[in-house]
Amino acid sequence: MRSIIIDDEQNNIENLQIMLRDHCPQVKVIATAMGVDEGMALIQLHQPDLLLLDIQMPDKNGFDLLQSLPDYDFEVIFVTGYDKYGIRAIRFSAIDYLLKPIVIADLKAAIERAEKKILEKRKNAQLENLLQFLQQKNNKEEHKIALQSSKETRFINPSEIIYCEAKNNYTLFSLKGNESLLIAKPLYEYEELLTDYGFIRCHNSYLINKQYVKSMLKEDGIVLLMDNNAHIPVSRQKKETVKAEIIKK
């Protein structure tokens, strides 16, 4: 995979090059850049397969670079320090990212996933979704979350999700239209992503969209009756919080 590294610190670039050389022989670093403008020129010149991109840089950030390109026929792995908003946007679109300092096992796994996508010549729908998220960051009605199953990646507006249910290390999404999706990620990962979209963690095993709560029932404790007639339990510890949130809706 012909790759370009863009990071504003030369030391980070050199460390990543060494890690790729020693642990990811399928990657060939063809160019490096320490800023957005230089990086854009190199991308247009070399047309890489893979971009290893820092988010926070002094002049412009990695998102600015992507939004300025006319097209993007490459995979992206973000390599970044902690950036709450940036990481949330990336996770919302199910794009790979690595936190500094980089863990070798995480790097190898991300490179293998990128290689698979490149070999399958998939259209980079996740990157398109990320850019739309950034362009519409204040318009939640337009946001779509990427849900990767074993067969496909679906892009779902949070308003289409009725509730999410923990299934060991998987999450079952119950959607409008009596549809469901089983996703190989634990429920807690989606709690953080969906809280700002009207979702409540009412139980260790359930995350519900409060707009679909039809009523609260008393059945050996509190139970939420959803619009699709599902009965969702409310844990004793979360009872008062859930009641307050439901009243606010």
Tab-separated table of C-alpha atoms in Angstrom:
chain	number	residue	atom	x	y	z
A	1	MET	CA	0.000	0.000	0.000
A	2	ARG	CA	1.484	3.294	-1.125
A	3	SER	CA	1.107	5.542	1.895
A	4	ILE	CA	1.592	9.155	2.974
A	5	ILE	CA	2.089	10.263	6.588
A	6	ILE	CA	0.958	13.765	7.592
A	7	ASP	CA	1.877	14.959	11.095
A	8	ASP	CA	3.216	18.297	12.344
A	9	GLU	CA	5.934	16.651	14.465
A	10	GLN	CA	8.926	15.105	12.702
A	11	ASN	CA	9.580	12.789	15.647
A	12	ASN	CA	6.076	11.295	15.305
A	13	ILE	CA	6.605	10.759	11.579
A	14	GLU	CA	9.921	8.985	12.131
A	15	ASN	CA	8.527	6.763	14.896
A	16	LEU	CA	5.573	5.741	12.744
A	17	GLN	CA	7.850	4.993	9.783
A	18	ILE	CA	9.961	2.706	11.982
A	19	MET	CA	6.885	0.891	13.311
A	20	LEU	CA	5.507	0.400	9.799
A	21	ARG	CA	8.859	-0.852	8.533
A	22	ASP	CA	9.241	-3.339	11.380
A	23	HIS	CA	5.648	-4.557	11.726
A	24	CYS	CA	3.672	-3.722	8.551
A	25	PRO	CA	5.792	-4.696	5.539
A	26	GLN	CA	2.784	-4.336	3.229
A	27	VAL	CA	2.992	-0.552	3.697
A	28	LYS	CA	5.368	1.578	1.623
A	29	VAL	CA	5.700	5.183	2.819
A	30	ILE	CA	6.128	7.198	-0.385
A	31	ALA	CA	6.023	10.684	1.170
A	32	THR	CA	5.622	12.589	4.434
A	33	ALA	CA	4.384	16.091	5.229
A	34	MET	CA	4.335	18.313	8.301
A	35	GLY	CA	1.358	20.444	7.350
A	36	VAL	CA	-1.961	20.445	5.539
A	37	ASP	CA	-0.981	22.425	2.439
A	38	GLU	CA	2.106	20.302	1.818
A	39	GLY	CA	0.079	17.178	2.452
A	40	MET	CA	-2.595	18.175	-0.054
A	41	ALA	CA	0.033	18.730	-2.741
A	42	LEU	CA	1.606	15.314	-2.056
A	43	ILE	CA	-1.759	13.541	-2.153
A	44	GLN	CA	-2.604	15.083	-5.524
A	45	LEU	CA	0.878	14.286	-6.840
A	46	HIS	CA	1.178	10.674	-5.644
A	47	GLN	CA	-2.460	9.458	-5.425
A	48	PRO	CA	-1.762	7.191	-2.411
A	49	ASP	CA	-3.684	4.107	-1.325
A	50	LEU	CA	-3.510	5.019	2.361
A	51	LEU	CA	-3.255	8.234	4.362
A	52	LEU	CA	-1.963	8.210	7.958
A	53	LEU	CA	-3.250	11.557	9.148
A	54	ASP	CA	-2.896	13.600	12.325
A	55	ILE	CA	-5.939	15.681	13.329
A	56	GLN	CA	-4.531	18.586	15.304
A	57	MET	CA	-1.901	20.662	13.484
A	58	PRO	CA	-0.983	24.320	13.998
A	59	ASP	CA	-2.158	25.846	10.717
A	60	LYS	CA	-5.120	23.680	9.678
A	61	ASN	CA	-6.308	20.302	10.936
A	62	GLY	CA	-6.668	16.927	9.277
A	63	PHE	CA	-10.395	17.434	8.723
A	64	ASP	CA	-9.667	20.696	6.865
A	65	LEU	CA	-7.383	18.732	4.544
A	66	LEU	CA	-10.031	16.137	3.719
A	67	GLN	CA	-12.710	18.770	3.170
A	68	SER	CA	-10.451	20.610	0.728
A	69	LEU	CA	-9.749	17.635	-1.544
A	70	PRO	CA	-11.872	17.198	-4.695
A	71	ASP	CA	-11.982	13.410	-4.214
A	72	TYR	CA	-10.476	10.748	-1.970
A	73	ASP	CA	-9.773	7.376	-3.536
A	74	PHE	CA	-7.753	6.275	-0.538
A	75	GLU	CA	-8.220	4.839	2.928
A	76	VAL	CA	-7.552	6.949	6.009
A	77	ILE	CA	-6.239	5.994	9.430
A	78	PHE	CA	-6.209	8.932	11.828
A	79	VAL	CA	-3.228	9.063	14.178
A	80	THR	CA	-3.941	11.510	16.956
A	81	GLY	CA	-3.589	12.603	20.542
A	82	TYR	CA	-6.782	12.772	22.577
A	83	ASP	CA	-9.324	15.034	20.857
A	84	LYS	CA	-12.835	14.482	22.201
A	85	TYR	CA	-14.777	16.033	19.304
A	86	GLY	CA	-12.476	14.667	16.603
A	87	ILE	CA	-12.516	11.125	17.947
A	88	ARG	CA	-16.281	11.207	18.346
A	89	ALA	CA	-16.726	12.303	14.709
A	90	ILE	CA	-14.373	9.537	13.549
A	91	ARG	CA	-16.089	6.851	15.642
A	92	PHE	CA	-19.490	7.997	14.400
A	93	SER	CA	-18.380	7.048	10.887
A	94	ALA	CA	-16.566	3.853	11.963
A	95	ILE	CA	-13.222	5.061	10.594
A	96	ASP	CA	-10.020	3.687	12.094
A	97	TYR	CA	-7.975	5.846	14.427
A	98	LEU	CA	-4.896	5.296	16.563
A	99	LEU	CA	-4.172	7.184	19.776
A	100	LYS	CA	-0.649	8.369	20.461
A	101	PRO	CA	1.485	6.744	21.727
A	102	ILE	CA	0.667	4.070	19.170
A	103	VAL	CA	0.212	0.465	20.299
A	104	ILE	CA	1.787	-1.908	17.778
A	105	ALA	CA	-1.100	-4.415	17.892
A	106	ASP	CA	-3.594	-1.622	17.158
A	107	LEU	CA	-1.470	-0.363	14.267
A	108	LYS	CA	-1.220	-3.811	12.710
A	109	ALA	CA	-4.980	-4.382	13.034
A	110	ALA	CA	-5.822	-1.014	11.471
A	111	ILE	CA	-3.400	-1.598	8.584
A	112	GLU	CA	-4.889	-5.045	7.943
A	113	ARG	CA	-8.417	-3.583	7.816
A	114	ALA	CA	-7.292	-0.854	5.419
A	115	GLU	CA	-5.549	-3.425	3.223
A	116	LYS	CA	-8.718	-5.511	3.042
A	117	LYS	CA	-10.784	-2.514	1.951
A	118	ILE	CA	-8.237	-1.510	-0.668
A	119	LEU	CA	-8.047	-5.033	-2.073
A	120	GLU	CA	-11.828	-5.201	-2.271
A	121	LYS	CA	-11.843	-1.737	-3.898
A	122	ARG	CA	-14.712	-0.565	-1.771
A	123	LYS	CA	-15.997	2.969	-2.178
A	124	ASN	CA	-14.999	4.803	0.984
A	125	ALA	CA	-18.507	5.431	2.263
A	126	GLN	CA	-17.276	5.830	5.837
A	127	LEU	CA	-15.058	8.751	4.829
A	128	GLU	CA	-17.930	10.342	2.921
A	129	ASN	CA	-20.080	10.013	6.036
A	130	LEU	CA	-17.363	11.609	8.180
A	131	LEU	CA	-17.159	14.644	5.890
A	132	GLN	CA	-20.942	15.011	5.874
A	133	PHE	CA	-20.909	14.797	9.685
A	134	LEU	CA	-18.340	17.593	9.857
A	135	GLN	CA	-20.195	19.766	7.358
A	136	GLN	CA	-23.493	19.260	9.216
A	137	LYS	CA	-22.074	19.181	12.755
A	138	ASN	CA	-24.823	21.444	14.138
A	139	ASN	CA	-27.620	19.743	12.205
A	140	LYS	CA	-28.215	16.468	14.012
A	141	GLU	CA	-31.151	15.546	11.774
A	142	GLU	CA	-28.638	14.949	8.961
A	143	HIS	CA	-26.174	12.815	10.952
A	144	LYS	CA	-25.851	9.112	10.205
A	145	ILE	CA	-24.063	6.541	12.319
A	146	ALA	CA	-22.139	3.771	10.555
A	147	LEU	CA	-23.132	0.278	11.739
A	148	GLN	CA	-20.790	-2.433	10.477
A	149	SER	CA	-22.218	-5.948	10.380
A	150	SER	CA	-20.500	-9.019	8.954
A	151	LYS	CA	-22.137	-8.389	5.566
A	152	GLU	CA	-22.317	-4.621	5.130
A	153	THR	CA	-21.960	-1.149	6.573
A	154	ARG	CA	-25.301	0.584	7.086
A	155	PHE	CA	-25.615	4.325	7.594
A	156	ILE	CA	-28.522	4.986	9.955
A	157	ASN	CA	-29.930	8.248	11.252
A	158	PRO	CA	-30.156	7.933	15.076
A	159	SER	CA	-33.844	8.853	14.851
A	160	GLU	CA	-34.452	5.481	13.112
A	161	ILE	CA	-33.150	3.534	16.137
A	162	ILE	CA	-35.809	2.535	18.699
A	163	TYR	CA	-33.468	0.878	21.186
A	164	CYS	CA	-30.167	-0.973	21.474
A	165	GLU	CA	-29.730	-4.194	23.428
A	166	ALA	CA	-26.496	-5.709	24.760
A	167	LYS	CA	-25.815	-9.242	23.537
A	168	ASN	CA	-22.552	-10.142	25.285
A	169	ASN	CA	-19.922	-8.248	23.230
A	170	TYR	CA	-22.454	-7.492	20.486
A	171	THR	CA	-25.196	-4.865	20.235
A	172	LEU	CA	-28.603	-5.552	18.707
A	173	PHE	CA	-30.163	-2.458	17.106
A	174	SER	CA	-33.958	-2.433	16.883
A	175	LEU	CA	-34.949	-0.112	14.060
A	176	LYS	CA	-38.136	1.383	12.711
A	177	GLY	CA	-39.971	-0.915	10.319
A	178	ASN	CA	-39.425	-4.046	12.469
A	179	GLU	CA	-35.829	-4.339	11.301
A	180	SER	CA	-32.870	-5.275	13.479
A	181	LEU	CA	-29.087	-5.270	13.070
A	182	LEU	CA	-26.524	-7.207	15.129
A	183	ILE	CA	-23.234	-5.314	15.395
A	184	ALA	CA	-19.965	-6.716	16.764
A	185	LYS	CA	-19.344	-3.922	19.280
A	186	PRO	CA	-20.401	-3.684	22.941
A	187	LEU	CA	-23.288	-1.471	24.006
A	188	TYR	CA	-21.165	0.966	26.022
A	189	GLU	CA	-19.462	2.206	22.836
A	190	TYR	CA	-22.802	3.410	21.493
A	191	GLU	CA	-23.983	4.970	24.757
A	192	GLU	CA	-21.406	7.747	24.465
A	193	LEU	CA	-22.073	8.302	20.763
A	194	LEU	CA	-25.869	8.463	21.039
A	195	THR	CA	-26.448	10.349	24.306
A	196	ASP	CA	-26.739	13.702	22.495
A	197	TYR	CA	-29.407	12.217	20.209
A	198	GLY	CA	-32.004	11.586	22.914
A	199	PHE	CA	-30.834	8.132	24.040
A	200	ILE	CA	-30.936	6.982	27.668
A	201	ARG	CA	-29.105	4.059	29.284
A	202	CYS	CA	-32.048	2.712	31.284
A	203	HIS	CA	-30.502	-0.651	32.159
A	204	ASN	CA	-27.147	-2.414	31.867
A	205	SER	CA	-28.492	-4.204	28.807
A	206	TYR	CA	-30.520	-1.437	27.147
A	207	LEU	CA	-30.061	1.969	25.548
A	208	ILE	CA	-33.383	3.481	24.455
A	209	ASN	CA	-34.422	6.364	22.195
A	210	LYS	CA	-36.778	8.319	24.450
A	211	GLN	CA	-38.846	9.599	21.518
A	212	TYR	CA	-40.186	6.042	21.075
A	213	VAL	CA	-41.321	5.541	24.676
A	214	LYS	CA	-45.075	5.016	24.607
A	215	SER	CA	-45.624	4.655	28.356
A	216	MET	CA	-44.094	3.593	31.657
A	217	LEU	CA	-45.533	0.449	33.203
A	218	LYS	CA	-45.224	-0.983	36.697
A	219	GLU	CA	-44.418	-4.664	36.241
A	220	ASP	CA	-42.115	-5.920	38.996
A	221	GLY	CA	-40.448	-2.529	38.811
A	222	ILE	CA	-40.560	0.041	36.026
A	223	VAL	CA	-40.850	-1.134	32.415
A	224	LEU	CA	-40.861	1.078	29.310
A	225	LEU	CA	-43.387	0.225	26.603
A	226	MET	CA	-41.871	1.253	23.271
A	227	ASP	CA	-43.693	2.194	20.068
A	228	ASN	CA	-42.867	-1.242	18.600
A	229	ASN	CA	-44.489	-2.857	21.704
A	230	ALA	CA	-41.154	-3.974	23.142
A	231	HIS	CA	-41.032	-4.036	26.955
A	232	ILE	CA	-37.720	-2.589	28.175
A	233	PRO	CA	-36.754	-2.910	31.860
A	234	VAL	CA	-35.486	0.035	33.890
A	235	SER	CA	-32.903	-0.732	36.557
A	236	ARG	CA	-33.633	0.397	40.099
A	237	GLN	CA	-30.573	2.680	40.130
A	238	LYS	CA	-31.645	4.486	36.948
A	239	LYS	CA	-35.373	4.785	37.705
A	240	GLU	CA	-35.419	8.452	38.773
A	241	THR	CA	-33.062	9.580	35.999
A	242	VAL	CA	-35.139	7.804	33.354
A	243	LYS	CA	-38.377	9.281	34.688
A	244	ALA	CA	-36.914	12.806	34.545
A	245	GLU	CA	-35.642	12.292	30.979
A	246	ILE	CA	-38.942	10.853	29.756
A	247	ILE	CA	-40.862	13.809	31.205
A	248	LYS	CA	-38.503	16.220	29.386
A	249	LYS	CA	-39.141	14.632	25.991
